[in-house]
Amino acid sequence: MRQLFLVLFLGYATLAAAAPLRIGVEFADRPISFVDPAGKPAGFTAELIAEMRRAGLGDVEIVTGP
């Protein structure tokens, strides 16, 4: 089980190093995702993406939807 986890983790780490993880978000669904008065992404989705960055999952990029 440990070997499987290690192989999957290393495979993801290699993929993460190659290109940023792009997550598409539509910021019109308060409180899940919205734009705050300062023009920055806010809500649950923005917090989740920030945690992914802090966890070291590589470069995570938010792509806005329609």
XYZ file of N, CA and C in Angstrom:
198
model
N 0.827 -1.192 0.000
C 0.000 0.000 0.000
C 0.873 1.259 0.000
N 1.937 1.239 0.789
C 2.837 2.391 0.831
C 3.496 2.626 -0.523
N 3.858 1.532 -1.171
C 4.508 1.662 -2.476
C 3.551 2.258 -3.501
N 2.298 1.836 -3.452
C 1.306 2.384 -4.370
C 1.135 3.881 -4.127
N 1.028 4.270 -2.874
C 0.894 5.688 -2.537
C 2.110 6.467 -3.021
N 3.293 5.918 -2.809
C 4.523 6.589 -3.225
C 4.567 6.764 -4.741
N 4.202 5.731 -5.475
C 4.200 5.808 -6.936
C 3.194 6.857 -7.411
N 1.997 6.860 -6.823
C 0.987 7.845 -7.212
C 1.425 9.256 -6.848
N 2.012 9.411 -5.676
C 2.466 10.729 -5.231
C 3.579 11.252 -6.128
N 4.548 10.405 -6.445
C 5.651 10.834 -7.305
C 5.161 11.148 -8.714
N 4.209 10.384 -9.184
C 3.634 10.670 -10.495
C 2.938 12.013 -10.513
N 2.204 12.316 -9.442
C 1.531 13.615 -9.355
C 2.548 14.732 -9.211
N 3.595 14.508 -8.431
C 4.622 15.532 -8.231
C 5.301 15.873 -9.555
N 5.539 14.873 -10.374
C 6.138 15.110 -11.683
C 5.186 15.902 -12.570
N 3.927 15.545 -12.538
C 2.925 16.257 -13.321
C 2.782 17.695 -12.835
N 2.795 17.887 -11.523
C 2.647 19.231 -10.959
C 3.832 20.112 -11.324
N 5.006 19.528 -11.441
C 6.186 20.311 -11.788
C 6.152 20.731 -13.253
N 5.456 19.976 -14.077
C 5.439 20.247 -15.506
C 4.547 21.433 -15.870
N 3.380 21.526 -15.283
C 2.439 22.588 -15.642
C 1.565 22.911 -14.436
N 1.080 24.136 -14.354
C 0.211 24.479 -13.223
C -1.133 23.758 -13.317
N -1.701 23.464 -12.178
C -3.037 22.886 -12.111
C -4.023 24.032 -12.292
N -4.816 23.994 -13.344
C -5.768 25.065 -13.633
C -7.156 24.618 -13.206
N -7.803 25.430 -12.355
C -9.136 25.120 -11.857
C -10.086 26.206 -12.337
N -11.101 25.813 -13.079
C -12.092 26.761 -13.579
C -13.160 27.017 -12.532
N -13.422 28.290 -12.267
C -14.392 28.679 -11.242
C -15.294 29.769 -11.798
N -16.590 29.632 -11.567
C -17.539 30.689 -11.902
C -17.857 31.430 -10.607
N -17.532 32.701 -10.548
C -17.667 33.476 -9.319
C -19.026 34.148 -9.208
N -20.095 33.384 -9.307
C -21.435 33.946 -9.195
C -22.315 33.089 -8.296
N -21.714 32.355 -7.379
C -22.470 31.417 -6.552
C -22.122 31.625 -5.087
N -22.566 32.741 -4.527
C -22.314 33.055 -3.130
C -22.933 32.001 -2.240
N -22.354 31.518 -1.211
C -21.049 31.743 -0.611
C -19.973 30.791 -1.123
N -20.311 29.957 -2.093
C -19.338 28.987 -2.600
C -18.185 29.698 -3.295
N -18.494 30.582 -4.222
C -17.445 31.333 -4.921
C -18.004 32.681 -5.367
N -17.253 33.731 -5.045
C -17.644 35.082 -5.435
C -16.412 35.969 -5.411
N -16.561 37.183 -5.896
C -15.468 38.150 -5.898
C -15.759 39.162 -4.797
N -14.787 39.381 -3.911
C -14.986 40.326 -2.810
C -14.887 41.769 -3.322
N -15.208 42.764 -2.475
C -15.163 44.165 -2.916
C -13.788 44.618 -3.419
N -12.728 43.954 -2.987
C -11.377 44.305 -3.445
C -11.051 43.679 -4.802
N -11.976 42.856 -5.335
C -11.753 42.234 -6.634
C -11.015 40.912 -6.580
N -10.876 40.349 -5.383
C -10.167 39.076 -5.229
C -11.163 37.928 -5.066
N -10.789 36.713 -5.507
C -11.658 35.557 -5.313
C -11.894 35.307 -3.826
N -13.125 34.960 -3.472
C -13.471 34.684 -2.082
C -14.470 33.537 -2.042
N -14.719 33.043 -0.843
C -15.666 31.959 -0.655
C -14.960 30.630 -0.437
N -15.773 29.580 -0.352
C -15.260 28.248 -0.060
C -14.256 27.778 -1.110
N -14.567 27.993 -2.376
C -13.682 27.533 -3.449
C -12.319 28.202 -3.373
N -12.295 29.513 -3.154
C -11.024 30.235 -3.052
C -10.220 29.749 -1.847
N -10.903 29.470 -0.727
C -10.211 28.958 0.458
C -9.644 27.568 0.200
N -10.401 26.735 -0.494
C -9.935 25.385 -0.816
C -8.700 25.429 -1.714
N -8.703 26.296 -2.702
C -7.552 26.432 -3.596
C -6.343 26.972 -2.840
N -6.569 27.906 -1.920
C -5.468 28.426 -1.098
C -4.866 27.317 -0.240
N -5.700 26.440 0.305
C -5.195 25.310 1.094
C -4.404 24.340 0.224
N -4.831 24.144 -1.013
C -4.092 23.280 -1.933
C -2.698 23.845 -2.176
N -2.607 25.164 -2.328
C -1.297 25.803 -2.508
C -0.434 25.612 -1.265
N -1.022 25.833 -0.088
C -0.261 25.693 1.165
C 0.187 24.254 1.399
N -0.604 23.295 0.919
C -0.262 21.881 1.094
C 0.864 21.449 0.166
N 1.252 22.321 -0.740
C 2.362 22.001 -1.626
C 1.970 21.201 -2.842
N 0.756 21.388 -3.330
C 0.307 20.644 -4.504
C 0.759 21.273 -5.808
N 1.757 22.112 -5.730
C 2.276 22.745 -6.937
C 1.611 24.078 -7.184
N 1.784 24.570 -8.382
C 1.211 25.848 -8.770
C -0.244 25.632 -9.150
N -1.152 26.208 -8.374
C -2.581 26.078 -8.632
C -3.082 27.423 -9.139
N -3.684 27.423 -10.308
C -4.130 28.652 -10.960
C -5.651 28.663 -11.063
N -6.264 29.794 -10.717
C -7.710 29.949 -10.846
C -8.004 30.537 -12.222
N -8.897 29.879 -12.944
C -9.336 30.365 -14.246
C -10.810 30.707 -14.098
N -11.171 31.961 -14.372
C -12.557 32.382 -14.195
C -13.424 31.916 -15.344
N -14.656 31.587 -14.994
C -15.622 31.135 -15.982
C -16.527 32.273 -16.418
N -17.551 31.949 -17.172
C -18.456 32.985 -17.687
C -19.247 33.680 -16.602
